[in-house]
Short mmCIF file of C-alpha atoms (C1' of nucleotides) in Angstrom, two decimals:
data_model
loop_
_atom_site.label_atom_id
_atom_site.label_comp_id
_atom_site.label_asym_id
_atom_site.label_seq_id
_atom_site.Cartn_x
_atom_site.Cartn_y
_atom_site.Cartn_z
CA MET A 1471 62.49 52.22 14.51
CA LEU A 1472 63.11 51.33 18.90
CA ARG A 1473 64.98 53.55 20.77
CA LEU A 1474 66.13 52.96 24.31
CA HIS A 1475 68.31 54.53 26.38
CA ASN A 1476 71.74 53.39 26.49
CA THR A 1477 73.84 53.48 29.96
CA LEU A 1478 77.17 53.64 28.08
CA THR A 1479 76.03 56.97 26.59
CA ARG A 1480 73.50 58.36 28.94
CA LYS A 1481 71.11 59.15 26.26
CA ILE A 1482 67.54 57.42 24.80
CA GLU A 1483 69.34 56.10 21.29
CA THR A 1484 68.03 54.09 18.00
CA LEU A 1485 69.28 50.51 18.01
CA GLU A 1486 70.85 49.14 14.73
CA PRO A 1487 71.41 45.97 15.09
CA LEU A 1488 74.52 43.52 13.66
CA LYS A 1489 72.35 41.33 11.69
CA ARG A 1490 69.79 42.21 10.15
CA SER A 1491 67.17 40.42 10.99
CA GLU A 1492 68.24 39.52 14.44
CA VAL A 1493 68.52 41.10 17.60
CA SER A 1494 71.73 39.29 20.58
CA VAL A 1495 69.95 39.90 23.74
CA TYR A 1496 71.63 39.20 27.26
CA THR A 1497 70.31 39.04 30.70
CA CYS A 1498 71.88 38.66 33.31
CA GLY A 1499 69.44 36.21 35.08
CA PRO A 1500 69.08 34.55 38.92
CA THR A 1501 71.55 33.38 41.37
CA VAL A 1502 69.92 30.33 42.93
CA TYR A 1503 70.22 29.57 46.16
CA ASP A 1504 66.81 31.03 47.31
CA TYR A 1505 62.71 32.07 46.06
CA PRO A 1506 63.56 34.96 43.87
CA HIS A 1507 60.93 38.40 45.08
CA ILE A 1508 58.72 39.99 43.40
CA GLY A 1509 61.60 42.45 42.55
CA ASN A 1510 63.30 40.43 41.06
CA TRP A 1511 60.48 38.76 38.79
CA PHE A 1512 60.27 42.48 38.38
CA THR A 1513 63.40 42.60 37.07
CA PHE A 1514 62.64 39.73 34.29
CA VAL A 1515 59.00 40.85 33.15
CA ARG A 1516 60.57 43.65 31.89
CA TYR A 1517 63.68 42.29 29.82
CA ASP A 1518 59.92 39.60 28.67
CA LEU A 1519 58.87 43.47 27.61
CA LEU A 1520 61.28 43.90 25.34
CA ILE A 1521 61.95 40.53 23.73
CA ARG A 1522 58.23 40.53 22.91
CA LEU A 1523 58.85 44.44 21.46
CA LEU A 1524 61.84 42.93 19.33
CA LYS A 1525 58.92 39.78 18.30
CA HIS A 1526 56.25 42.62 17.46
CA MET A 1527 58.99 44.43 15.08
CA ASN A 1528 59.44 41.45 13.11
CA LEU A 1529 63.22 41.19 14.95
CA LYS A 1530 64.76 37.71 15.55
CA PRO A 1531 65.91 37.95 19.24
CA VAL A 1532 68.90 35.37 20.65
CA TRP A 1533 67.92 35.58 24.02
CA VAL A 1534 70.59 34.93 26.56
CA LEU A 1535 69.40 34.13 30.35
CA ASN A 1536 72.25 33.00 31.59
CA ILE A 1537 71.57 31.00 35.55
CA THR A 1538 74.30 31.29 38.52
CA ASP A 1539 74.48 28.31 40.70
CA VAL A 1540 78.35 29.17 41.07
CA GLY A 1541 78.26 29.77 44.55
CA HIS A 1542 79.41 33.49 45.11
CA LEU A 1543 81.14 34.93 47.98
CA VAL A 1544 78.34 36.04 50.69
CA SER A 1545 80.88 39.25 51.41
CA ASP A 1546 83.83 40.85 49.81
CA ALA A 1547 85.97 39.47 52.89
CA ASP A 1548 88.18 36.11 53.32
CA GLU A 1549 85.14 34.38 55.45
CA GLY A 1550 84.00 33.29 52.12
CA ASP A 1551 81.07 31.25 52.64
CA ASP A 1552 79.36 31.38 49.28
CA LYS A 1553 75.42 32.05 48.93
CA LEU A 1554 74.54 28.11 48.09
CA GLN A 1555 76.80 27.02 50.58
CA VAL A 1556 74.35 29.17 53.10
CA GLY A 1557 71.52 28.44 51.41
CA ALA A 1558 72.68 23.96 51.54
CA LYS A 1559 73.46 24.79 55.22
CA ARG A 1560 69.77 26.09 55.86
CA GLU A 1561 68.20 23.15 53.53
CA GLY A 1562 70.30 20.55 54.75
CA LYS A 1563 70.90 20.10 51.66
CA THR A 1564 74.60 20.03 49.10
CA ALA A 1565 74.98 22.83 46.85
CA TRP A 1566 73.82 21.21 44.39
CA GLU A 1567 70.75 20.19 45.45
CA ILE A 1568 70.10 23.90 46.57
CA ALA A 1569 71.19 25.25 42.29
CA LYS A 1570 68.84 22.20 40.98
CA TYR A 1571 65.71 23.04 42.92
CA TYR A 1572 65.66 27.34 42.26
CA SER A 1573 66.58 26.93 39.26
CA GLN A 1574 63.93 24.94 37.94
CA TYR A 1575 61.45 26.99 40.40
CA PHE A 1576 63.00 30.16 38.67
CA LEU A 1577 62.25 28.69 35.30
CA ASP A 1578 58.41 27.49 36.59
CA GLY A 1579 58.13 31.49 37.41
CA LEU A 1580 59.10 32.52 33.75
CA ASP A 1581 55.71 30.91 33.27
CA ARG A 1582 53.96 31.78 35.79
CA LEU A 1583 53.97 35.31 34.57
CA ASN A 1584 53.93 34.85 30.90
CA ILE A 1585 57.75 36.31 29.95
CA SER A 1586 59.03 34.28 27.22
CA LYS A 1587 60.91 31.61 26.71
CA PRO A 1588 64.67 32.82 26.69
CA THR A 1589 66.98 30.71 23.40
CA TYR A 1590 69.38 29.66 26.09
CA THR A 1591 69.08 29.34 29.56
CA PRO A 1592 72.79 28.66 30.19
CA LYS A 1593 74.05 27.34 33.78
CA ALA A 1594 77.47 28.75 35.00
CA THR A 1595 78.13 25.01 36.01
CA ASP A 1596 77.85 23.84 32.63
CA HIS A 1597 80.39 26.15 31.16
CA ILE A 1598 83.36 25.98 33.85
CA GLY A 1599 85.92 25.40 31.21
CA GLU A 1600 85.20 28.18 28.95
CA GLN A 1601 85.57 30.00 31.92
CA ILE A 1602 88.72 28.64 32.45
CA ASP A 1603 89.68 29.03 29.38
CA LEU A 1604 88.77 33.29 28.87
CA ILE A 1605 90.90 33.10 32.49
CA GLN A 1606 94.12 32.07 31.21
CA ARG A 1607 94.18 34.24 28.07
CA LEU A 1608 93.48 37.19 30.58
CA GLU A 1609 96.31 35.38 32.58
CA SER A 1610 98.70 35.97 28.99
CA ALA A 1611 97.43 38.93 27.53
CA ASP A 1612 99.28 40.15 31.18
CA TYR A 1613 96.11 40.97 33.06
CA THR A 1614 95.94 39.04 36.21
CA TYR A 1615 97.94 38.30 39.47
CA ILE A 1616 97.84 35.51 41.72
CA ILE A 1617 97.10 36.55 45.74
CA ASP A 1618 97.14 33.74 48.10
CA ASP A 1619 93.36 33.58 47.70
CA GLY A 1620 92.79 33.64 44.63
CA VAL A 1621 93.56 34.53 40.80
CA TYR A 1622 92.82 38.40 40.65
CA TYR A 1623 91.61 41.08 37.23
CA ASP A 1624 94.63 44.40 37.78
CA THR A 1625 92.07 46.40 36.72
CA SER A 1626 94.39 49.12 36.48
CA LYS A 1627 95.98 47.76 33.56
CA PHE A 1628 92.67 48.69 31.58
CA SER A 1629 92.90 51.75 30.95
CA LYS A 1630 88.71 52.66 30.42
CA TYR A 1631 88.19 50.86 33.32
CA ALA A 1632 85.75 53.27 35.37
CA ASP A 1633 84.75 55.11 31.93
CA PHE A 1634 81.41 53.09 32.13
CA ALA A 1635 79.69 53.74 35.61
CA ASN A 1636 82.15 57.21 35.61
CA LEU A 1637 84.23 56.14 38.88
CA ASP A 1638 86.46 58.32 40.95
CA VAL A 1639 88.29 54.61 42.21
CA ASP A 1640 89.98 57.20 44.24
CA GLU A 1641 87.62 58.35 46.18
CA GLN A 1642 84.93 55.13 46.51
CA GLN A 1643 88.19 53.74 48.43
CA ALA A 1644 87.61 56.28 50.55
CA GLY A 1645 84.02 54.94 51.14
CA VAL A 1646 85.06 51.72 51.23
CA ARG A 1647 82.70 49.92 54.09
CA VAL A 1648 84.76 46.40 53.87
CA GLU A 1649 87.88 44.86 54.87
CA PHE A 1650 89.50 44.26 51.30
CA ASN A 1651 92.33 41.78 50.98
CA PRO A 1652 95.50 43.50 51.69
CA GLN A 1653 97.14 42.15 48.88
CA LYS A 1654 94.90 43.20 46.00
CA LYS A 1655 97.00 45.88 44.23
CA ASN A 1656 93.51 48.15 43.65
CA SER A 1657 90.20 48.05 45.72
CA THR A 1658 88.44 47.89 42.21
CA ASP A 1659 90.48 44.16 41.28
CA PHE A 1660 87.90 41.08 41.18
CA ALA A 1661 88.73 38.00 41.48
CA LEU A 1662 88.59 35.78 38.79
CA TRP A 1663 89.64 32.24 40.19
CA LYS A 1664 89.12 31.93 44.09
CA PHE A 1665 91.17 28.80 45.56
CA SER A 1666 89.12 26.46 48.00
CA LYS A 1667 91.24 26.26 51.78
CA ALA A 1668 93.07 23.48 52.46
CA SER A 1669 91.79 22.51 55.25
CA GLU A 1670 87.54 22.43 53.31
CA LYS A 1671 85.83 20.15 50.70
CA ARG A 1672 83.18 22.73 49.05
CA ASP A 1673 80.35 20.95 47.33
CA MET A 1674 80.75 22.81 43.75
CA GLU A 1675 84.58 22.89 43.30
CA TRP A 1676 86.83 22.57 40.91
CA GLU A 1677 90.27 21.82 39.81
CA SER A 1678 91.89 24.10 37.37
CA PRO A 1679 95.37 25.22 36.42
CA TRP A 1680 95.36 27.40 40.04
CA GLY A 1681 94.78 24.41 41.85
CA ARG A 1682 91.22 23.69 43.03
CA GLY A 1683 88.90 26.41 43.50
CA PHE A 1684 85.59 27.88 41.54
CA PRO A 1685 85.41 30.81 39.52
CA GLY A 1686 84.81 34.11 40.55
CA TRP A 1687 81.06 35.61 39.60
CA HIS A 1688 82.33 38.19 36.85
CA ILE A 1689 83.33 35.66 34.78
CA GLU A 1690 80.59 33.22 34.20
CA CYS A 1691 78.81 35.85 31.85
CA SER A 1692 81.53 36.96 30.10
CA ALA A 1693 81.99 33.26 29.09
CA MET A 1694 78.92 32.64 28.59
CA LEU A 1695 77.93 35.89 26.75
CA LEU A 1696 81.06 35.12 24.20
CA LYS A 1697 79.99 31.73 23.88
CA TYR A 1698 76.39 32.14 22.95
CA LEU A 1699 76.57 35.34 21.42
CA GLY A 1700 79.96 36.50 19.95
CA LYS A 1701 82.23 39.45 21.11
CA THR A 1702 79.30 42.18 20.36
CA ILE A 1703 76.03 41.94 21.24
CA ASP A 1704 73.83 44.00 20.17
CA ILE A 1705 71.59 44.65 24.12
CA HIS A 1706 73.05 43.74 27.10
CA CYS A 1707 70.26 44.28 30.28
CA GLY A 1708 70.37 43.86 33.65
CA GLY A 1709 69.82 45.71 37.00
CA ILE A 1710 71.07 49.06 37.95
CA GLU A 1711 72.84 48.17 40.82
CA HIS A 1712 75.41 45.94 38.49
CA ILE A 1713 76.99 49.21 36.70
CA PRO A 1714 79.40 50.33 39.09
CA VAL A 1715 80.31 46.81 39.26
CA HIS A 1716 79.73 43.63 37.87
CA HIS A 1717 79.31 45.63 34.15
CA THR A 1718 82.27 47.38 34.72
CA ASN A 1719 84.00 44.44 34.88
CA GLU A 1720 82.18 42.44 32.18
CA ILE A 1721 83.64 45.14 30.41
CA ALA A 1722 87.25 44.90 30.91
CA GLN A 1723 87.08 41.15 31.17
CA ALA A 1724 85.56 40.77 27.40
CA GLU A 1725 87.16 44.03 26.13
CA ALA A 1726 90.85 43.44 27.65
CA LEU A 1727 90.25 40.52 25.06
CA THR A 1728 88.39 40.99 22.18
CA GLY A 1729 88.99 45.27 21.83
CA LYS A 1730 85.55 45.30 20.58
CA PRO A 1731 82.49 47.60 22.22
CA LEU A 1732 80.66 44.42 24.22
CA ALA A 1733 77.71 45.52 24.08
CA LYS A 1734 75.96 48.36 21.96
CA ILE A 1735 73.63 49.67 23.70
CA TRP A 1736 73.30 48.16 27.80
CA MET A 1737 69.51 48.54 29.20
CA HIS A 1738 69.91 48.90 32.61
CA THR A 1739 66.27 48.81 34.96
CA ASN A 1740 65.74 50.03 38.01
CA HIS A 1741 64.01 48.94 41.12
CA ILE A 1742 61.57 49.41 43.31
CA SER A 1743 60.83 49.88 46.98
CA ILE A 1744 58.09 48.84 49.44
CA ASP A 1745 57.55 52.07 52.67
CA GLY A 1746 60.58 53.91 50.56
CA GLN A 1747 63.56 51.03 51.07
CA LYS A 1748 64.70 48.06 48.54
CA ILE A 1749 63.53 45.30 49.25
CA SER A 1750 65.89 42.46 50.90
CA LYS A 1751 66.08 39.63 52.84
CA SER A 1752 68.09 41.92 55.39
CA LEU A 1753 65.17 44.11 56.10
CA GLY A 1754 62.32 41.66 56.23
CA ASN A 1755 60.32 42.37 53.09
CA THR A 1756 60.63 40.50 50.12
CA ILE A 1757 56.84 39.40 49.29
CA LEU A 1758 57.25 36.31 47.03
CA LEU A 1759 54.55 35.42 44.35
CA GLU A 1760 52.79 32.38 46.82
CA ASP A 1761 52.67 35.93 48.95
CA VAL A 1762 50.72 37.49 46.48
CA GLU A 1763 48.02 34.31 45.37
CA LYS A 1764 47.87 33.70 48.91
CA ARG A 1765 46.25 37.25 49.42
CA GLY A 1766 43.89 36.45 46.72
CA PHE A 1767 46.02 38.40 43.86
CA SER A 1768 46.51 37.10 39.89
CA ILE A 1769 50.01 36.92 39.73
CA MET A 1770 49.17 37.84 36.18
CA ALA A 1771 48.01 41.56 38.07
CA LEU A 1772 51.74 41.84 39.44
CA ARG A 1773 52.64 42.43 35.72
CA MET A 1774 50.26 44.52 35.27
CA LEU A 1775 51.27 46.02 38.15
CA VAL A 1776 54.82 45.95 36.10
CA LEU A 1777 53.35 47.77 33.22
CA GLU A 1778 52.42 50.86 35.05
CA SER A 1779 55.69 51.92 35.87
CA HIS A 1780 58.58 52.50 33.71
CA TYR A 1781 61.55 50.27 33.82
CA ARG A 1782 63.71 52.92 34.81
CA THR A 1783 61.89 54.53 37.02
CA GLN A 1784 61.98 53.06 40.52
CA SER A 1785 58.99 52.78 41.55
CA LYS A 1786 56.95 52.00 44.68
CA PHE A 1787 55.35 48.54 45.66
CA THR A 1788 51.38 48.74 47.51
CA TRP A 1789 49.27 45.89 47.87
CA GLU A 1790 46.69 49.29 47.11
CA ASN A 1791 48.73 49.17 43.68
CA VAL A 1792 48.11 45.45 43.13
CA LYS A 1793 44.45 45.76 43.57
CA ALA A 1794 43.67 48.12 41.61
CA ALA A 1795 46.19 46.02 38.81
CA GLU A 1796 44.01 43.47 39.00
CA THR A 1797 40.53 45.79 38.96
CA ARG A 1798 42.24 46.91 35.86
CA LEU A 1799 43.54 43.68 34.01
CA ARG A 1800 39.75 42.13 35.26
CA SER A 1801 38.83 45.51 33.10
CA LEU A 1802 40.57 44.57 29.90
CA TYR A 1803 39.88 40.96 30.34
CA ASN A 1804 36.19 41.84 29.94
CA LEU A 1805 36.58 43.92 27.07
CA ALA A 1806 38.64 41.33 25.80
CA GLU A 1807 35.72 39.19 26.42
CA LEU A 1808 33.46 41.34 23.98
CA ARG A 1809 35.01 39.34 21.18
CA TRP A 1810 32.34 36.42 21.78
CA GLN A 1811 29.91 38.76 22.07
CA THR A 1812 30.25 40.89 18.81
CA VAL A 1813 27.03 41.07 16.57
CA SER A 1814 28.64 40.33 13.57
CA ASP A 1815 32.15 38.52 12.31
CA ASN A 1816 32.09 41.54 9.62
CA ASP A 1817 33.93 44.37 9.93
CA SER A 1818 32.30 47.68 9.62
CA GLY A 1819 32.78 49.64 11.91
CA PRO A 1820 33.74 53.56 12.58
CA ILE A 1821 37.00 51.94 14.23
CA ASN A 1822 40.37 52.14 13.05
CA TYR A 1823 42.28 49.23 15.21
CA GLU A 1824 45.67 49.05 12.84
CA GLU A 1825 45.71 52.76 13.94
CA TYR A 1826 45.10 51.89 17.55
CA ILE A 1827 47.81 49.74 17.26
CA HIS A 1828 50.25 51.81 15.57
CA LEU A 1829 49.53 55.19 18.21
CA ASP A 1830 48.51 53.35 21.32
CA ILE A 1831 50.27 50.27 21.31
CA THR A 1832 54.11 50.47 19.09
CA LYS A 1833 55.02 54.04 19.24
CA PRO A 1834 54.86 54.47 23.32
CA LEU A 1835 56.84 51.25 23.19
CA LEU A 1836 59.15 51.88 20.41
CA ASP A 1837 59.93 55.06 22.97
CA ASP A 1838 61.75 53.47 24.86
CA LEU A 1839 59.45 50.91 26.07
CA ASN A 1840 56.39 53.38 27.67
CA THR A 1841 54.31 50.93 28.95
CA PRO A 1842 52.49 53.53 31.51
CA LYS A 1843 51.20 55.62 28.05
CA VAL A 1844 50.43 52.10 26.91
CA LEU A 1845 48.24 51.50 29.28
CA ALA A 1846 46.74 55.19 29.61
CA ASN A 1847 46.29 54.91 25.59
CA ILE A 1848 44.28 51.63 26.14
CA SER A 1849 41.76 52.79 28.80
CA GLN A 1850 41.68 56.05 27.01
CA HIS A 1851 39.47 53.85 23.81
CA GLU A 1852 38.48 50.71 26.07
CA SER A 1853 35.13 52.90 26.77
CA LEU A 1854 34.20 53.20 23.08
CA ILE A 1855 35.89 50.10 21.47
CA SER A 1856 33.17 48.87 23.94
CA GLU A 1857 30.81 50.47 22.96
CA ASN A 1858 31.14 49.65 19.31
CA LEU A 1859 31.98 46.47 20.12
CA VAL A 1860 27.97 45.12 20.81
CA THR A 1861 26.56 47.72 18.31
CA HIS A 1862 28.53 47.96 15.29
CA LYS A 1863 30.57 44.66 13.26
CA SER A 1864 34.68 44.83 13.97
CA LYS A 1865 35.07 41.30 14.97
CA PRO A 1866 38.55 40.75 12.85
CA SER A 1867 40.71 43.99 13.29
CA PHE A 1868 39.38 43.67 17.32
CA LEU A 1869 41.20 40.34 17.47
CA LYS A 1870 44.29 41.56 15.81
CA TYR A 1871 43.77 44.77 18.31
CA LEU A 1872 44.03 42.32 21.13
CA SER A 1873 46.37 40.40 19.58
CA ALA A 1874 48.64 43.06 19.37
CA ILE A 1875 48.42 43.74 23.50
CA ASP A 1876 49.20 40.68 24.00
CA ASP A 1877 52.05 39.88 21.98
CA CYS A 1878 53.43 43.11 23.11
CA LEU A 1879 52.41 43.08 27.21
CA GLY A 1880 51.96 39.40 27.70
CA LEU A 1881 48.34 40.27 29.61
CA ASP A 1882 46.40 37.40 28.25
CA LEU A 1883 43.80 38.69 27.12
CA MET A 1884 42.95 35.84 24.61
CA LYS A 1885 43.43 33.34 26.79
CA GLN A 1886 39.66 33.71 28.49
CA HIS A 1887 37.44 30.71 27.21
CA ASP A 1888 33.44 31.78 25.78
CA ILE A 1889 30.82 30.73 28.15
CA SER A 1890 29.29 27.51 28.46
CA LEU A 1891 26.30 26.77 25.70
CA GLU A 1892 24.00 26.26 29.08
CA GLN A 1893 25.06 29.17 29.85
CA LYS A 1894 24.34 31.22 27.19
CA ASP A 1895 20.92 28.89 27.17
CA LEU A 1896 20.11 30.87 31.23
CA ILE A 1897 21.00 34.36 29.45
CA ILE A 1898 17.75 33.19 26.46
CA LYS A 1899 15.78 31.78 29.51
CA ARG A 1900 16.18 34.75 31.64
CA ASN A 1901 15.73 37.71 28.66
CA ALA A 1902 12.47 35.24 27.59
CA ALA A 1903 11.50 35.51 31.51
CA ARG A 1904 12.24 40.07 31.19
CA VAL A 1905 9.79 39.94 28.13
CA ASP A 1906 7.20 39.02 30.65
CA ASN A 1907 7.72 40.82 33.34
CA LYS A 1908 8.57 37.93 35.55
CA TRP A 1909 11.12 39.37 37.30
CA ALA A 1910 11.72 37.26 40.09
CA ALA A 1911 12.20 34.11 38.29
CA SER A 1912 14.46 36.59 35.76
CA ASP A 1913 16.29 36.80 38.79
CA ARG A 1914 16.96 33.89 40.06
CA LEU A 1915 18.86 32.80 36.09
CA ARG A 1916 20.98 36.06 37.40
CA ASP A 1917 21.80 34.84 40.60
CA GLN A 1918 22.69 30.68 39.15
CA LEU A 1919 24.97 32.87 36.73
CA LYS A 1920 26.61 35.10 39.02
CA GLU A 1921 27.83 31.64 41.39
CA GLU A 1922 28.57 30.43 37.55
CA GLY A 1923 30.45 33.67 38.01
CA VAL A 1924 29.36 35.30 35.19
CA GLY A 1925 27.99 38.77 35.77
CA LEU A 1926 25.17 40.51 32.77
CA ARG A 1927 24.16 44.49 32.08
CA ASP A 1928 21.63 45.07 30.33
CA THR A 1929 21.62 47.48 27.07
CA ASN A 1930 19.74 48.41 24.53
CA TYR A 1931 21.53 45.76 22.29
CA GLY A 1932 21.33 42.95 24.28
CA SER A 1933 22.16 41.32 27.99
CA ILE A 1934 25.92 41.67 28.09
CA TRP A 1935 27.75 39.20 29.90
CA TYR A 1936 31.37 39.80 32.42
CA ARG A 1937 33.35 37.42 34.66
CA TYR A 1938 33.61 38.40 38.11
"C1'" G B 1027 82.97 61.09 50.83
"C1'" G B 1028 82.30 59.34 45.57
"C1'" C B 1029 78.52 58.53 42.02
"C1'" G B 1030 72.96 57.95 40.37
"C1'" U B 1031 69.18 59.08 40.36
"C1'" C B 1032 64.86 61.05 42.03
"C1'" G B 1033 60.38 65.10 44.48
"C1'" U B 1034 53.62 65.79 40.14
"C1'" G B 1035 46.14 65.59 43.41
"C1'" G B 1036 43.79 60.13 49.05
"C1'" C B 1037 47.53 56.10 46.66
"C1'" G B 1038 50.57 54.56 41.80
"C1'" G B 1039 51.65 56.84 37.72
"C1'" A B 1040 53.14 59.11 32.53
"C1'" G B 1041 53.57 62.96 29.11
"C1'" U B 1042 54.37 68.54 27.76
"C1'" G B 1043 57.45 75.32 27.73
"C1'" G B 1044 51.26 78.18 26.80
"C1'" U B 1045 44.75 73.07 25.99
"C1'" U B 1046 42.37 65.85 30.05
"C1'" A B 1047 47.70 61.89 31.00
"C1'" C B 1048 45.87 57.22 32.85
"C1'" G B 1049 44.61 52.95 36.61
"C1'" C B 1050 42.22 52.72 41.16
"C1'" A B 1051 40.22 55.02 45.71
"C1'" G B 1052 36.04 58.95 47.38
"C1'" A B 1053 31.53 62.37 46.09
"C1'" G B 1054 27.89 63.09 43.58
"C1'" G B 1055 24.53 61.60 39.22
"C1'" U B 1056 22.62 58.96 34.58
"C1'" C B 1057 20.72 55.02 32.76
"C1'" U B 1058 17.57 50.39 34.49
"C1'" G B 1059 11.61 46.29 36.12
"C1'" C B 1060 16.29 45.97 39.62
"C1'" A B 1061 20.93 46.07 39.24
"C1'" A B 1062 25.88 46.45 36.83
"C1'" A B 1063 32.95 46.01 37.99
"C1'" A B 1064 27.97 50.10 32.31
"C1'" C B 1065 27.58 55.57 31.59
"C1'" C B 1066 28.46 60.74 33.03
"C1'" U B 1067 30.67 64.68 36.57
"C1'" U B 1068 33.41 65.73 39.75
"C1'" U B 1069 37.25 66.53 44.34
"C1'" U B 1070 43.09 73.16 46.25
"C1'" A B 1071 48.87 67.45 41.75
"C1'" U B 1072 53.31 69.42 39.90
"C1'" G B 1073 59.40 69.98 47.05
"C1'" C B 1074 60.79 75.45 48.42
"C1'" C B 1075 63.91 79.77 46.63
"C1'" A B 1076 65.26 82.67 42.48
"C1'" G B 1077 66.53 82.90 36.80
"C1'" U B 1078 65.14 82.68 31.98
"C1'" U B 1079 61.27 83.45 29.36
"C1'" C B 1080 54.58 87.20 26.70
"C1'" A B 1081 54.52 82.51 29.77
"C1'" A B 1082 57.74 76.74 33.65
"C1'" U B 1083 54.78 71.35 36.13
"C1'" U B 1084 58.45 71.32 31.94
"C1'" C B 1085 64.73 75.05 30.83
"C1'" U B 1086 68.64 76.91 34.17
"C1'" G B 1087 71.16 77.69 39.27
"C1'" G B 1088 70.73 76.51 44.36
"C1'" U B 1089 68.47 74.54 48.46
"C1'" C B 1090 65.80 70.78 51.05
"C1'" G B 1091 64.35 66.21 51.55
"C1'" G B 1092 63.56 61.06 49.59
"C1'" C B 1093 65.78 56.89 47.59
"C1'" G B 1094 69.68 53.45 45.74
"C1'" C B 1095 75.02 51.59 44.42
"C1'" C B 1096 80.42 51.93 46.25
"C1'" U B 1097 79.75 44.82 50.06
"C1'" C B 1098 76.11 39.83 47.37
"C1'" C B 1099 71.64 41.94 45.76
"C1'" A B 1100 66.64 42.66 39.84
#
RNA sequence: GGCGUCGUGGCGGAGUGGUUACGCAGAGGUCUGCAAAACCUUUUAUGCCAGUUCAAUUCUGGUCGGCGCCUCCA
């Protein structure tokens, strides 16, 4: 069974799904006001690894990945330009246009990285009614108060507020760097509904029982989670930075109303760093998918790079290691291409692929998603498998092995096609030339294949081709 | 100030109380008509100081240092 680190208990725990064959998963999605950088993508690939593993275990994940398309405040200070508005201003468009464009870009990006399709990708703006309803229920239960700029959640009314993140609320207050609205009762209180200023007309604003305005950031996740997955879910995922604020607030909102645990397991992914610093726009070190391609690397190499570190460690991004990942990926593609070159379609080799699938892939993944270990295991057996394929007959089992890797890691090893009949013919002609010691003709044919992206290595068992 | 996390060889990055992680890069070599991203070998790795132990990179304490969060952030 799957064991995962649970932030709730700070321990590795066994997943025990609430339903027999279904696992509910909520992952905090992007705010769609700009292009996601590779750090953002790392996180979504990691969510995908969890989803893929659940499927591999024959469980049915019900996965909600929300799209935050409501602008939220750039800062908690009163000056409330929101991120969507900032994006809109920058590009001379409306907040709605910005949200639409970057939502689509994000969804396309999921495909480019071969990330599984979530069961639901609800947008915050499509659930304003549900959010208002939740706030009303919190209001009825006496968890809210109203000040000049909005409706706030009174965190002092939720006794377990500090538990999840082990917060020392008083000490936190001492170190804060921003100006709070002085009307707030507690420093940790947060907005459920923000009022539009009477003087301004926002691109995104709605009528509510408390007046014209827009929802706070945290309430959207609670509203969509409750709507699509219910009061208690199996796994709630998010970036590590959400522990003290966003997820703490989600728990406060939902559990205050339901009286039940919001999630059984909280899984948090760590960040990647560049040159020892986090990735952020203000530091000017963001890298986009397009930048990866501009440097001549494939998007799948980036996916490989994600797999090379554990989701809970703060890993380091370097171009040198994107190259290393690309090389490693290529080597696996070459291995996969041997499926077109096996001696026979029968199964009689000495390798127990079922065992490899279990020990090399499934087992380390079930142990808190240890992808580096999986890659190490695969690499360790690569030479043996490679040699076995050209000397023995084990194609059906080998195909199962490749499928297992693709299912769990999403590297698309099975995507490449066989080489063409013409190319195969060139290989036959070259070998005929070699038999006749016609080395010039032989090399000419090899060069021709090379131009078409096909390399050759001559072995005792014949010429093996591989793609560049 | 509070909370958290990490410190492994040129780079990245796992596991482990006593035996090779793994990948990339570098070096040497083998096979080959020549080649090959093929094969083999290889380079003072576990921040520092104590403690526990027959034995610690792995446990405990301390210390130094990095990073993250506490403000929107994956």
